Each structure stands twice: as structure tokens, then as C-alpha cells.
Coordinates of C-alpha atoms in Angstrom, one line a residue:
M1334 CA -25.7 73.4 5.1
K1335 CA -22.0 72.6 5.3
T1336 CA -20.9 69.7 3.3
N1337 CA -18.6 67.1 4.9
I1338 CA -16.2 66.5 2.0
L1339 CA -14.3 63.7 3.8
E1340 CA -17.6 61.8 4.5
S1341 CA -18.7 62.2 0.9
Y1342 CA -15.4 61.0 -0.4
S1343 CA -15.5 57.9 1.8
I1344 CA -19.0 57.0 0.7
T1345 CA -18.1 57.4 -2.9
A1346 CA -14.9 55.3 -2.6
L1347 CA -16.8 52.6 -0.7
T1348 CA -19.4 52.5 -3.5
I1349 CA -16.7 52.2 -6.1
I1350 CA -15.0 49.3 -4.3
L1351 CA -18.3 47.4 -3.7
G1352 CA -19.2 47.9 -7.3
S1353 CA -15.9 46.6 -8.5
L1354 CA -16.3 43.5 -6.2
A1355 CA -19.7 42.8 -7.5
A1356 CA -18.6 43.1 -11.1
A1357 CA -15.5 41.0 -10.7
P1358 CA -15.7 37.3 -11.5
P1359 CA -15.7 34.9 -8.5
A1360 CA -12.2 33.9 -7.3
K1361 CA -11.1 30.4 -8.5
S1362 CA -11.0 28.1 -5.6
Q1363 CA -7.7 26.6 -4.6
P1364 CA -7.3 23.0 -5.8
I1365 CA -5.2 22.0 -2.7
T1366 CA -6.1 23.3 0.7
P1367 CA -4.9 22.1 4.1
A1368 CA -7.3 20.8 6.7
N1369 CA -7.7 22.9 9.8
D1370 CA -7.2 20.0 12.2
G1371 CA -3.9 20.7 13.9
T1372 CA -1.8 18.5 11.6
G1373 CA 0.2 21.6 10.5
T1374 CA 0.1 21.1 6.7
T1375 CA 0.7 24.3 4.7
V1376 CA 0.2 24.9 1.0
N1377 CA 1.9 27.8 -0.8
Q1378 CA 1.2 28.5 -4.5
N1379 CA 4.0 29.8 -6.7
S1380 CA 2.7 30.1 -10.3
N1381 CA 1.6 26.6 -11.3
Q1382 CA 3.5 25.0 -8.4
F1383 CA 1.8 24.1 -5.1
N1384 CA 4.4 23.6 -2.4
I1385 CA 3.3 21.3 0.4
Q1386 CA 5.2 21.7 3.7
G1387 CA 4.8 21.4 7.4
G1388 CA 2.7 18.5 8.6
T1389 CA 3.4 16.3 11.6
Q1390 CA 6.6 14.3 11.8
S1391 CA 6.6 11.0 13.7
G1392 CA 9.9 9.1 13.5
A1393 CA 10.7 8.9 9.8
N1394 CA 7.1 9.4 8.8
L1395 CA 5.6 12.7 7.8
F1396 CA 1.8 13.1 7.9
H1397 CA -0.3 15.7 6.0
S1398 CA -4.0 16.4 6.2
F1399 CA -5.9 18.1 3.3
D1400 CA -9.4 19.5 3.0
K1401 CA -9.1 19.2 -0.8
F1402 CA -6.5 17.6 -2.9
N1403 CA -6.7 18.2 -6.7
V1404 CA -4.0 18.7 -9.3
P1405 CA -5.3 20.5 -12.4
T1406 CA -3.7 20.1 -15.9
N1407 CA -0.2 21.7 -16.2
Q1408 CA 0.1 22.2 -12.5
T1409 CA 2.3 20.5 -9.9
A1410 CA 1.9 19.3 -6.3
N1411 CA 5.3 19.3 -4.6
F1412 CA 5.7 17.4 -1.4
L1413 CA 8.7 19.1 0.2
T1414 CA 10.6 17.0 2.7
T1415 CA 13.9 16.5 4.4
P1416 CA 16.4 13.7 3.8
D1417 CA 15.4 11.9 7.0
T1418 CA 11.8 11.3 5.9
Q1419 CA 11.1 7.8 4.8
N1420 CA 7.3 7.8 4.3
I1421 CA 4.9 10.7 3.4
L1422 CA 1.3 9.9 4.2
G1423 CA -1.5 12.3 3.2
R1424 CA -5.2 12.1 3.9
V1425 CA -8.1 14.1 2.3
T1426 CA -10.9 14.8 4.8
G1427 CA -13.3 17.2 3.0
G1428 CA -15.6 14.5 1.5
N1429 CA -14.8 15.4 -2.1
A1430 CA -13.0 13.1 -4.5
S1431 CA -9.5 14.0 -5.7
Y1432 CA -9.0 14.7 -9.4
I1433 CA -5.4 14.6 -10.6
N1434 CA -4.6 15.7 -14.1
G1435 CA -1.1 17.2 -13.5
L1436 CA 2.1 16.2 -11.8
I1437 CA 2.7 14.9 -8.3
Q1438 CA 6.3 14.9 -7.1
V1439 CA 8.4 14.5 -4.0
L1440 CA 11.4 16.7 -3.4
G1441 CA 14.1 16.6 -0.7
S1442 CA 14.1 12.9 0.1
N1443 CA 13.8 9.4 -1.3
S1444 CA 10.4 9.0 0.4
N1445 CA 7.5 6.7 -0.3
L1446 CA 4.2 8.5 -0.8
F1447 CA 0.8 7.3 0.4
L1448 CA -2.3 9.2 -0.6
M1449 CA -5.7 8.3 1.1
N1450 CA -9.1 9.7 0.1
P1451 CA -12.1 7.6 1.0
A1452 CA -14.4 9.7 -1.3
G1453 CA -12.6 8.5 -4.5
I1454 CA -9.6 9.3 -6.7
M1455 CA -9.4 9.8 -10.4
F1456 CA -6.2 10.3 -12.4
G1457 CA -6.9 12.0 -15.8
P1458 CA -5.0 11.4 -19.0
N1459 CA -2.4 14.0 -18.2
A1460 CA -1.6 12.7 -14.7
S1461 CA 2.0 11.8 -14.0
L1462 CA 4.4 11.1 -11.2
N1463 CA 8.0 12.2 -10.2
I1464 CA 8.4 10.2 -7.0
P1465 CA 11.8 8.8 -6.0
A1466 CA 10.4 5.7 -4.3
S1467 CA 7.1 3.9 -4.0
F1468 CA 3.6 5.3 -4.5
S1469 CA 0.3 3.9 -3.0
V1470 CA -3.1 5.5 -3.6
T1471 CA -6.1 4.2 -1.7
T1472 CA -9.7 4.9 -0.8
A1473 CA -9.3 3.1 2.6
T1474 CA -10.5 4.7 5.8
G1475 CA -7.3 3.9 7.6
I1476 CA -3.6 2.9 7.1
G1477 CA -2.3 0.6 9.8
F1478 CA 1.0 0.6 11.7
D1479 CA 2.6 -1.9 14.1
N1480 CA 0.8 -4.9 12.7
N1481 CA -2.4 -2.9 12.5
N1482 CA -2.4 -2.1 16.2
Y1483 CA -2.5 1.6 15.4
W1484 CA -4.2 3.5 12.6
F1485 CA -3.7 6.6 10.6
K1486 CA -7.4 7.4 10.3
A1487 CA -8.9 9.2 7.3
M1488 CA -11.2 11.1 9.5
G1489 CA -10.9 12.5 13.1
T1490 CA -7.9 12.8 15.3
N1491 CA -4.8 10.7 15.3
D1492 CA -2.1 9.9 17.9
Y1493 CA 0.8 10.4 15.6
S1494 CA 3.3 9.3 18.2
N1495 CA 2.3 5.7 17.7
L1496 CA 2.4 5.8 13.9
V1497 CA 6.0 4.9 13.3
G1498 CA 7.8 2.4 11.0
N1499 CA 6.3 1.2 7.7
P1500 CA 2.6 0.8 7.1
S1501 CA 1.3 -2.7 7.8
G1502 CA -2.2 -2.7 6.3
Y1503 CA -5.3 -0.9 5.2
R1504 CA -8.8 -0.7 6.6
F1505 CA -12.1 -0.1 4.7
N1506 CA -14.5 0.9 7.4
V1507 CA -17.5 1.6 5.1
S1508 CA -19.9 -0.6 3.3
N1509 CA -19.1 0.7 -0.2
P1510 CA -15.5 1.9 -0.5
G1511 CA -14.6 4.7 -2.9
A1512 CA -13.4 4.0 -6.4
I1513 CA -10.1 4.7 -8.2
V1514 CA -9.8 5.3 -11.9
N1515 CA -6.6 5.9 -13.7
E1516 CA -6.3 7.2 -17.3
G1517 CA -2.8 8.6 -16.9
N1518 CA 0.8 7.5 -17.2
L1519 CA 1.8 6.6 -13.7
S1520 CA 5.5 5.6 -13.9
L1521 CA 8.0 5.0 -11.0
N1522 CA 11.7 4.5 -10.9
P1523 CA 12.9 0.9 -11.5
G1524 CA 12.4 -1.6 -8.7
E1525 CA 9.7 0.4 -6.9
N1526 CA 6.1 -0.5 -5.8
L1527 CA 3.0 1.1 -7.3
T1528 CA -0.3 0.3 -5.7
L1529 CA -3.9 1.2 -6.5
L1530 CA -6.2 0.0 -3.8
G1531 CA -9.9 0.8 -3.6
G1532 CA -13.5 -0.4 -3.7
T1533 CA -13.7 -0.5 -7.5
V1534 CA -10.4 0.0 -9.4
I1535 CA -10.2 0.7 -13.1
N1536 CA -7.0 1.2 -15.0
T1537 CA -7.3 2.3 -18.6
G1538 CA -3.9 4.2 -18.6
E1539 CA -0.3 3.1 -18.2
L1540 CA 1.3 1.8 -14.9
S1541 CA 5.0 1.1 -15.0
T1542 CA 8.1 0.4 -12.9
A1543 CA 10.9 -1.6 -14.5
G1544 CA 11.5 -4.8 -12.4
G1545 CA 9.2 -3.5 -9.7
N1546 CA 5.8 -4.5 -8.3
I1547 CA 2.4 -3.2 -9.4
T1548 CA -0.8 -4.1 -7.6
V1549 CA -4.3 -3.2 -8.7
A1550 CA -6.6 -4.5 -6.0
A1551 CA -10.3 -4.0 -5.3
V1552 CA -11.9 -4.9 -2.0
E1553 CA -15.4 -5.0 -0.6
G1554 CA -16.4 -2.9 2.4
G1555 CA -15.7 -4.0 6.0
S1556 CA -12.3 -5.4 5.1
V1557 CA -8.8 -5.2 6.5
L1558 CA -5.8 -5.9 4.3
R1559 CA -2.5 -6.9 5.8
I1560 CA 0.8 -6.3 4.1
S1561 CA 2.9 -9.4 4.4
Q1562 CA 6.2 -7.6 3.7
P1563 CA 6.7 -4.1 5.2
G1564 CA 6.5 -1.5 2.5
Y1565 CA 5.4 -4.0 -0.2
L1566 CA 2.2 -5.4 -1.6
L1567 CA 3.5 -8.6 -2.9
S1568 CA 1.0 -10.4 -0.8
L1569 CA -2.3 -9.3 0.7
E1570 CA -4.2 -11.0 3.4
V1571 CA -7.9 -10.0 3.8
E1572 CA -10.0 -10.3 6.9
T1573 CA -13.6 -9.2 7.5
L1574 CA -14.3 -6.6 10.2
D1575 CA -16.9 -7.6 12.8
A1576 CA -19.5 -5.0 13.9
T1577 CA -17.4 -3.9 16.9
S1578 CA -14.3 -3.4 14.8
L1579 CA -16.2 -1.5 12.2
Q1580 CA -16.7 1.3 14.7
N1581 CA -13.5 1.1 16.7
G1582 CA -13.6 4.8 17.6
E1583 CA -13.8 5.9 13.9
N1584 CA -16.3 8.5 12.8
I1585 CA -16.6 8.1 9.1
S1586 CA -18.7 11.0 7.9
I1587 CA -17.6 10.7 4.3
T1588 CA -20.0 9.1 1.8
P1589 CA -17.8 7.8 -1.1
L1590 CA -18.8 8.9 -4.5
S1591 CA -20.5 6.4 -6.8
L1592 CA -18.4 5.4 -9.8
A1593 CA -20.7 7.3 -12.1
R1594 CA -20.3 10.5 -10.0
L1595 CA -16.6 10.1 -9.9
L1596 CA -16.4 9.8 -13.7
T1597 CA -18.6 12.8 -14.4
G1598 CA -18.3 15.1 -11.4
G1599 CA -14.8 16.6 -11.7
E1600 CA -14.2 20.2 -12.8
I1601 CA -10.5 19.4 -13.3
A1602 CA -10.8 16.1 -15.3
Q1603 CA -13.5 13.9 -16.5
A1604 CA -13.0 10.3 -17.7
T1605 CA -13.0 9.7 -21.4
S1606 CA -12.0 6.0 -21.6
V1607 CA -14.8 5.1 -19.1
I1608 CA -18.0 6.9 -19.7
V1609 CA -21.6 7.0 -18.5
N1610 CA -23.8 6.5 -21.5
A1611 CA -27.3 7.9 -22.1
N1612 CA -28.8 4.9 -20.4
G1613 CA -26.8 5.6 -17.2
E1614 CA -24.6 2.6 -17.8
I1615 CA -20.9 2.8 -17.2
V1616 CA -19.0 1.6 -20.3
L1617 CA -15.4 1.1 -21.2
T1618 CA -15.2 2.8 -24.6
D1619 CA -12.2 0.7 -25.9
S1620 CA -14.0 -2.6 -25.6
N1621 CA -17.7 -1.5 -25.3
T1622 CA -17.8 -3.4 -22.0
L1623 CA -20.2 -2.7 -19.1
V1624 CA -18.7 -1.8 -15.7
A1625 CA -20.8 -2.5 -12.6
N1626 CA -20.6 -0.1 -9.7
T1627 CA -19.8 -3.1 -7.5
P1628 CA -17.2 -2.9 -4.7
G1629 CA -14.5 -5.6 -5.3
D1630 CA -14.3 -5.2 -9.1
A1631 CA -10.8 -4.8 -10.5
I1632 CA -10.6 -4.0 -14.2
V1633 CA -7.5 -3.5 -16.3
S1634 CA -8.0 -2.1 -19.8
G1635 CA -4.7 -0.3 -20.2
S1636 CA -1.1 -1.4 -19.8
I1637 CA 1.0 -2.6 -16.9
N1638 CA 4.7 -2.8 -17.4
V1639 CA 7.3 -4.2 -14.9
S1640 CA 9.6 -5.6 -17.6
I1641 CA 13.4 -5.1 -17.6
P1642 CA 14.0 -3.7 -21.1
P1643 CA 16.5 -5.6 -23.4
N1644 CA 19.0 -2.7 -23.7
P1645 CA 22.3 -3.1 -25.4
P1646 CA 25.3 -4.0 -23.2
Y1647 CA 26.4 -1.1 -21.2
E1648 CA 30.1 -0.3 -21.2
G1649 CA 30.2 2.4 -18.7
G1650 CA 29.8 0.3 -15.5
D1651 CA 28.3 -2.8 -14.1
M1652 CA 24.8 -4.2 -14.9
N1653 CA 23.3 -2.3 -12.0
S1654 CA 23.9 0.9 -13.9
I1655 CA 22.3 -0.1 -17.2
P1656 CA 20.4 2.9 -18.5
L1657 CA 16.6 2.4 -18.9
F1658 CA 14.3 4.4 -21.1
N1659 CA 10.6 5.0 -21.1
K1660 CA 8.5 4.5 -24.2
D1661 CA 8.8 8.2 -25.1
G1662 CA 12.6 8.0 -25.0
R1663 CA 13.2 9.7 -21.6
A1664 CA 15.9 8.2 -19.5
I1665 CA 14.9 6.7 -16.2
E1666 CA 17.6 7.7 -13.7
S1667 CA 18.5 5.5 -10.8
S1668 CA 21.9 4.7 -9.3
S1669 CA 20.9 1.1 -8.8
P1670 CA 17.8 0.4 -10.8
F1671 CA 17.5 -3.3 -10.2
N1672 CA 18.4 -3.6 -6.5
K1673 CA 14.8 -3.9 -5.5
G1674 CA 13.3 -5.8 -8.4
G1675 CA 10.2 -7.9 -8.0
Q1676 CA 12.2 -11.2 -8.2
G1677 CA 15.1 -10.0 -6.1
G1678 CA 17.1 -8.2 -8.7
S1679 CA 19.4 -9.9 -11.2
N1680 CA 17.6 -8.4 -14.2
T1681 CA 14.4 -10.4 -13.8
G1682 CA 11.0 -9.1 -14.6
G1683 CA 8.9 -7.7 -11.7
Q1684 CA 5.5 -8.7 -10.3
V1685 CA 2.0 -7.7 -11.3
N1686 CA -1.1 -8.4 -9.1
V1687 CA -4.6 -7.8 -10.3
L1688 CA -6.9 -8.8 -7.4
G1689 CA -10.5 -8.4 -6.4
S1690 CA -13.8 -10.2 -6.0
R1691 CA -14.3 -9.9 -9.7
V1692 CA -11.3 -9.4 -12.0
A1693 CA -11.3 -8.5 -15.7
L1694 CA -8.6 -7.9 -18.3
L1695 CA -10.1 -6.2 -21.3
N1696 CA -7.9 -5.3 -24.2
S1697 CA -5.0 -5.0 -21.8
N1698 CA -1.3 -5.5 -22.1
I1699 CA 0.7 -6.8 -19.1
N1700 CA 4.5 -7.1 -19.5
A1701 CA 6.8 -8.8 -16.9
D1702 CA 9.6 -9.8 -19.3
G1703 CA 13.2 -9.9 -17.9
L1704 CA 16.7 -10.0 -19.3
N1705 CA 17.6 -13.0 -17.2
G1706 CA 14.3 -14.3 -15.9
G1707 CA 10.6 -13.7 -16.5
G1708 CA 8.5 -12.1 -13.8
T1709 CA 5.4 -13.1 -12.0
V1710 CA 1.8 -12.2 -12.9
L1711 CA -1.1 -13.0 -10.6
I1712 CA -4.6 -12.4 -12.0
G1713 CA -7.4 -13.3 -9.5
G1714 CA -5.2 -15.3 -7.1
D1715 CA -2.1 -17.4 -6.7
F1716 CA -1.3 -21.1 -7.5
Q1717 CA -4.5 -23.2 -7.1
G1718 CA -6.0 -20.5 -5.0
N1719 CA -3.4 -20.9 -2.2
G1720 CA -1.2 -18.3 -0.6
I1721 CA -2.4 -15.3 1.2
V1722 CA -3.5 -13.1 -1.7
P1723 CA -7.3 -12.7 -2.0
N1724 CA -9.0 -14.9 -4.6
S1725 CA -11.6 -13.7 -7.0
Q1726 CA -15.0 -15.3 -7.5
Q1727 CA -15.0 -14.5 -11.2
T1728 CA -12.1 -13.9 -13.6
F1729 CA -12.4 -12.8 -17.2
V1730 CA -9.7 -12.3 -19.8
N1731 CA -10.8 -11.3 -23.3
N1732 CA -9.2 -12.2 -26.6
N1733 CA -7.4 -8.9 -27.1
S1734 CA -5.5 -9.1 -23.8
F1735 CA -1.8 -10.1 -23.7
I1736 CA 0.3 -11.2 -20.8
S1737 CA 4.1 -11.7 -21.2
A1738 CA 6.6 -13.1 -18.7
D1739 CA 9.3 -14.1 -21.1
T1740 CA 13.1 -14.2 -20.6
I1741 CA 14.9 -12.2 -23.2
T1742 CA 18.4 -13.6 -23.1
N1743 CA 19.4 -16.3 -20.5
G1744 CA 17.1 -17.9 -17.9
D1745 CA 13.7 -19.5 -17.4
G1746 CA 10.4 -18.1 -18.4
G1747 CA 8.2 -16.5 -15.7
R1748 CA 5.1 -17.5 -13.8
V1749 CA 1.6 -16.6 -14.7
I1750 CA -1.5 -17.5 -12.7
I1751 CA -5.1 -16.9 -13.9
W1752 CA -7.5 -18.0 -11.1
S1753 CA -10.9 -17.7 -9.5
D1754 CA -12.7 -19.6 -6.8
G1755 CA -15.7 -19.7 -9.1
I1756 CA -15.7 -19.2 -12.9
T1757 CA -12.8 -18.3 -15.0
D1758 CA -13.4 -17.3 -18.7
F1759 CA -10.1 -17.1 -20.5
A1760 CA -9.7 -16.1 -24.2
G1761 CA -6.5 -14.2 -23.9
N1762 CA -2.8 -14.7 -24.8
I1763 CA 0.0 -15.7 -22.4
S1764 CA 3.7 -16.0 -23.1
A1765 CA 6.3 -17.3 -20.6
K1766 CA 9.1 -18.4 -22.9
G1767 CA 12.6 -19.3 -21.9
G1768 CA 15.6 -17.2 -23.0
E1769 CA 16.8 -16.8 -26.6
N1770 CA 20.2 -18.2 -25.6
S1771 CA 19.3 -20.6 -22.7
G1772 CA 16.7 -21.5 -20.2
D1773 CA 13.5 -23.5 -19.8
G1774 CA 9.9 -22.4 -20.4
G1775 CA 7.9 -20.9 -17.6
F1776 CA 4.8 -22.0 -15.7
V1777 CA 1.2 -21.0 -16.5
E1778 CA -1.9 -22.0 -14.6
V1779 CA -5.3 -21.0 -15.9
S1780 CA -8.2 -22.3 -13.9
G1781 CA -11.5 -21.7 -12.1
K1782 CA -12.0 -23.8 -9.0
E1783 CA -15.6 -24.6 -10.0
E1784 CA -15.5 -24.0 -13.8
L1785 CA -13.1 -23.0 -16.6
I1786 CA -13.9 -21.8 -20.1
F1787 CA -10.7 -21.8 -22.0
N1788 CA -10.3 -20.4 -25.5
G1789 CA -7.0 -18.7 -25.3
N1790 CA -3.4 -19.2 -26.3
V1791 CA -0.4 -20.1 -24.1
D1792 CA 3.3 -20.4 -25.1
V1793 CA 5.8 -21.7 -22.6
S1794 CA 8.3 -22.9 -25.2
A1795 CA 12.1 -22.7 -25.0
A1796 CA 14.6 -22.3 -27.8
F1797 CA 17.4 -24.1 -26.0
G1798 CA 15.8 -25.7 -23.0
N1799 CA 12.8 -27.8 -21.8
P1800 CA 9.3 -26.6 -22.5
G1801 CA 7.4 -25.2 -19.6
T1802 CA 4.2 -26.4 -18.0
I1803 CA 0.6 -25.3 -18.7
L1804 CA -1.8 -26.4 -16.0
L1805 CA -5.6 -26.4 -16.4
D1806 CA -7.2 -27.6 -13.2
P1807 CA -10.9 -26.9 -12.6
E1808 CA -13.3 -29.3 -10.8
N1809 CA -14.2 -31.1 -14.1
V1810 CA -12.4 -31.0 -17.4
T1811 CA -14.1 -31.5 -20.7
V1812 CA -12.3 -31.4 -24.1
G1813 CA -14.9 -30.7 -26.7
D1814 CA -18.7 -30.9 -26.1
E1815 CA -20.9 -33.8 -26.7
T1816 CA -21.5 -32.8 -30.4
S1817 CA -17.9 -32.0 -31.0
D1818 CA -18.9 -28.4 -31.9
S1819 CA -16.5 -26.0 -30.1
E1820 CA -17.5 -22.9 -31.9
T1821 CA -20.0 -21.9 -29.2
L1822 CA -17.1 -21.7 -26.8
K1823 CA -15.4 -19.2 -29.0
D1824 CA -18.5 -17.0 -29.3
N1825 CA -18.9 -17.1 -25.6
S1826 CA -15.4 -15.8 -24.8
E1827 CA -14.5 -13.3 -27.4
V1828 CA -15.4 -9.8 -26.2
S1829 CA -14.0 -6.8 -28.1
A1830 CA -15.3 -3.6 -29.6
T1831 CA -14.7 -4.8 -33.2
E1832 CA -16.4 -8.1 -32.8
N1833 CA -19.4 -7.3 -30.7
T1834 CA -22.4 -8.2 -32.8
D1835 CA -25.1 -7.5 -30.2
S1836 CA -27.0 -4.4 -31.3
Q1837 CA -30.2 -2.5 -30.8
T1838 CA -32.2 -0.5 -33.4
T1839 CA -33.5 3.0 -32.6
E1840 CA -36.2 4.7 -34.8
N1841 CA -36.1 8.4 -35.2
S1842 CA -39.3 10.4 -34.5
D1843 CA -40.1 10.9 -38.2
N1844 CA -39.6 7.1 -38.8
S1845 CA -37.4 8.0 -41.8
D1846 CA -34.2 6.6 -40.5
T1847 CA -33.0 3.9 -38.1
T1848 CA -29.6 3.8 -36.4
E1849 CA -27.9 0.7 -35.1
T1850 CA -25.8 1.0 -31.9
E1851 CA -23.8 -1.6 -30.2
T1852 CA -25.1 -3.0 -26.9
P1853 CA -22.4 -3.0 -24.2
I1854 CA -21.3 -6.5 -23.1
D1855 CA -21.2 -7.6 -19.4
P1856 CA -17.9 -9.6 -19.1
F1857 CA -19.2 -11.4 -16.0
A1858 CA -22.5 -12.5 -17.5
Q1859 CA -21.2 -15.8 -18.8
D1860 CA -22.9 -19.2 -19.1
E1861 CA -22.5 -20.9 -15.7
N1862 CA -23.5 -24.2 -17.2
A1863 CA -21.1 -24.4 -20.1
D1864 CA -20.0 -27.9 -20.8
V1865 CA -16.8 -27.1 -22.7
T1866 CA -13.6 -26.5 -20.8
I1867 CA -11.4 -26.4 -23.9
S1868 CA -11.7 -27.4 -27.6
A1869 CA -9.3 -30.1 -28.9
E1870 CA -8.1 -27.7 -31.6
N1871 CA -7.2 -25.1 -29.0
L1872 CA -5.5 -27.7 -26.8
G1873 CA -3.4 -28.9 -29.7
E1874 CA -2.1 -25.4 -30.4
L1875 CA -0.7 -24.8 -26.9
S1876 CA 3.1 -24.7 -26.8
G1877 CA 4.3 -26.5 -23.7
D1878 CA 3.7 -29.6 -21.6
V1879 CA 0.0 -29.6 -20.8
I1880 CA -1.5 -31.0 -17.5
L1881 CA -5.3 -31.4 -17.3
L1882 CA -6.0 -31.9 -13.6
A1883 CA -9.6 -32.4 -12.4
D1884 CA -10.9 -32.8 -8.8
N1885 CA -13.6 -35.1 -10.3
D1886 CA -13.7 -36.2 -13.9
I1887 CA -11.9 -35.7 -17.2
T1888 CA -13.9 -36.3 -20.5
I1889 CA -12.3 -36.3 -23.9
N1890 CA -15.0 -35.8 -26.6
E1891 CA -12.8 -34.6 -29.5
K1892 CA -9.6 -36.0 -31.1
I1893 CA -6.5 -34.3 -29.7
E1894 CA -3.5 -33.8 -32.0
T1895 CA -0.5 -32.2 -30.4
D1896 CA 3.3 -32.3 -30.5
S1897 CA 3.5 -31.6 -26.7
S1898 CA 3.2 -33.9 -23.8
V1899 CA -0.3 -34.3 -22.3
E1900 CA -0.9 -35.5 -18.7
L1901 CA -4.4 -36.3 -17.5
K1902 CA -5.0 -36.5 -13.8
A1903 CA -8.5 -37.0 -12.4
G1904 CA -9.8 -37.5 -8.8
R1905 CA -12.5 -39.9 -10.0
S1906 CA -12.5 -41.0 -13.6
I1907 CA -11.0 -40.3 -17.1
N1908 CA -13.5 -40.9 -20.0
I1909 CA -11.8 -41.0 -23.4
N1910 CA -14.3 -40.9 -26.2
A1911 CA -11.9 -39.8 -28.9
D1912 CA -8.2 -40.3 -29.9
I1913 CA -5.2 -38.5 -28.5
D1914 CA -2.4 -38.3 -31.0
T1915 CA 1.1 -37.0 -30.2
S1916 CA 2.8 -38.7 -33.1
V1917 CA 3.5 -35.3 -34.8
G1918 CA 6.1 -34.5 -32.2
N1919 CA 7.9 -36.0 -29.3
G1920 CA 5.1 -35.8 -26.8
N1921 CA 3.9 -38.3 -24.3
I1922 CA 0.5 -39.2 -22.9
D1923 CA 0.2 -40.0 -19.2
L1924 CA -3.1 -41.0 -17.6
F1925 CA -3.7 -40.9 -13.8
G1926 CA -7.2 -41.6 -12.7

């Protein structure tokens, strides 16, 4: 029989090829892939660079749609644009969370970048930014335009022709919005806006923009947030969607990842500062504190920095060209670094907002210092719960947390508000001092509308000006308890890894050894019936003019000794059961009942 040499060769070659494919390891999936939805996004890999181009242009806005968006360690996602682009908006539609442990940068324009993934977003410890303008990351299901009349939807089709101008709001059209966790160093140029907005938001890393605005905000499902100033998140107005609005043509097929799955499910990066322990509890490792998987929780355990650094006088130009430096010594380049500062420029500190239904600062450091004016820090709400930022129901600040809104040289100290509509438990440290050369002290309010537990320290002094004001204004104010024993207050408020004395004992199977492990603390499980607002000793140590303002009653059960002025204002009665002594200084006592 005649042999078909060509046929034999073809079969042999095919066998070799198939065998090689079977033996080869599976191809590594691309971390960034465009969605096949007509948006026109393309992603081209060049070594460790992923160049993102195409998309859909609408006015000065450029829209991208991704099936997956992840940035592994030592890799870079480049958004390539043209100079006429003002805003870049990207959505992730595939239903998987985004894990970012490399660099995100914008090239070709001074564009703002908005990244939306309803499933969840995590920034690992190596995550960083090189963005010329502002950056907003959200797990919303839509970004609004034209006063929220039109929406860039996270799922489905969009009419991009209507999506022009600056974004005007965010919509969370799910019952449990996705979480955002940051462990990285997310830094922007001076005067910009950095926003983390999701269901549960946890920052254990570093957020910074000198003289700019940083917002960490957590919202519950079925909410719409309106941006009061286009392009900025200085103020947020929250409204609840009704049943009709919750649908509104959207088909949300994504189920956001639970916080536990977000922390442990990433191939690119897994959280180390927030872990899931053997009991299935989510714990902040730095403070051994429990984190609930509850939409609306905003937790800051790292640092937020919007300060204007006190650099030496710059001789090469005007003040708008003062060189700034990051903590690692790298120069921050900007032709006019302070022209968009949080307080309108003039070398004042920026603004920090930490907002949610429940807000906690745990071993955190917030810096809003300024050369010629301290900045603004809002934790849980604005002054007396007014304004249009959402108010928390519970606010907790532990004893290892520090907030600074000082003026460095000339000018008044800044403004710091710690607020909740329910219970505020404050054991932290606040400084809003006047300048070293001139200026008055700043303004600090610490309060819970229903209840305040105060065991912290506040300094609004001024070296060459008038002291600032410290306002404590819950429903009722009690100085000292009925037995004049304030130590229970201290024990109730101090939460840190080194001072946690709660423990549980575990016996090994051979009963030969026992190990003692710390039990994580729930920062929001505080005594709702605590009688003590503040101890007399603590009150006497405050540096500034103190105002105790109660809707109902003020009761003094311990002797107060202070060199500051003390003003007591009560809606009903003032009950003084102990002395108030300001003879050690130049303070005054004013009673208004």
C-alpha cells in the first residue's frame, strides 16, 4: 500500500502542536480588559504598561468601559488622552472587584479621573497615583450629570451625548453598596480633590493633597449624593431613592462583594492591615478593632494630609511657586500649587471630610495645617449637625488619633467639627492653634446631639492672639458623675492595640498549655446610658475658651479648676454641686440658664 507522506507529516505535526499546548501552562489572564459594549475602549500592553485609549468622547468628557480593571504590582495603567479632555470616567461592568497594587496615571491632559466599580475596589500597599488633577473612586451604580438629570450608568447602555459638563452626583441603586479599602499611598498634586465614596470605606494607608480636599464617605444603599460645587466634594447632600427611582431603567446585575470577600479574594493584592480572623471577624490589625460589614461605615486608621508644609522662604519666585515635598523627599511639581486650595488658596490648609452613618477614627492622623491659616476637618457632620453634609449616627475617635488644623506662621487656627446625631465618643487629640507669629486660636466643636462621652484633649491656644473656642453641646452636659469617679469614662473611651485588656483563653488539645489572645473591640458598642459627659480634670486641661451648651440641663458634680474662660448655657437648668475655680489664670465664668 502506498504511504501518503504529506498526510503522515500533517498528522504528526498536529500531534506535536496539541501535545505542546497541553503541556504549556495556562495563559495568564489580562488584568485590564475592555468591555465589548460599543464604548470603544482599547487596551494595549507594552511590557508592564497597559495603555488605555479610544473610548467615547462627549464634549470635554471621555468615557471608558472595562470588563475587568486590575493593576498588579509593578505595573501601570496609562489613561492616554488629548489636551481638550477635562474628565475621564471609567466603569467596570464584569461583576468582579478591582484590585489595584500598581500605578494609575493620566497622560496627555490635565484631566480629572473618575473610576466606578459597584462590585468593590481595593488599593493594595503598593498602589499609587500620577494624576494631574482630581481623582474620585466609587462603588456607585451611576454618576450624574446636569443636576442628576442624566446618568453615566455602571451597567447597560448610556446616551453619552447628554453626559457633558462636570459630574453632579452619585447614585447607589443597590441595597448593599460595594466596599472600598485603601492600604496604599494615594497622593495628588497640591490643591486637588481626592474622594473615596462607597458602601463601607476603610482607609489604613495614606491620602494626601497639599491644600486640597479629601473626602472619605460611606453611604447606605438606595441613596443619591448631590455635589454642591461642580467637580468638588466639599459638601454632599443625601436623598433616599423611592421604589420607582430605584429602578429608573437600570438593570443592576452586579452583586457587590462582601467586605470579607473583597479583603481575601484578590489574586493581585490581599489586605494586610484589615484581616478576616479565624472566627470570620473583620479586624483592623493596628488597633485590634472589629469592623462590621455594614453599609454606611467610614473608618480611617491611616493618615490624611491636606497641610501646606512650612517650607523655607522661596527666593526663585512668588509664593505660588513654593516647592513642596512628599514625605519621601520627592518634589511635587505644580505651576500654581495653591490656586485651588481647600480654603481658597493663600497658603491655608485644605479640607478633610470623613462622613457616614457610623464614623470611626482609629489610630489615625489627620493634618490640615496651613502656613497662613488652618484648614477644616469635618468628622461625622458639620457645625451642630447643620449644613448639607450627611450626619453620622455614631462617631468614635480613639485615644491614639490626632487631628491638627494649626496655623504655622501668621493667621488663625482652623476649624474642626466632631459630630453625630446620636452618640459621640471622643478620646482623641485636636489642635487648632493660632500662628507662631500672629493670629487667634481656631474653633473646635465636639458633640453628639443625643449624647457625648468626652475624654480627649483640645488645644486652640494662640501665642500672640486670643484663644480659640471649644464647644461641647450635647442634649445634656454632666461634669463628673454622681460619685465623682471619672475613671470609668477613661476606660470606656480608650481603644488601642496596646491597651486592650479583654482576652480569651484557649486550651490546647493536650491540656498542657494555654494561650491568651486579645479579643477585638467593637468601637461602636459603647454604653448608651453613660452619665459622664466630661471629667472635671479633663475639662481643666483644655486649652481655650470652653462653652458647655446643653439643650436641657448642665450638672456640675466635680470641682473645676481651669485658667480658661468657661461659659455654661442650658435650655432648662444649671445645677452646680461643686466649685468652679478660674483663679489660676485670667478666665471668666458665665452662666446662662
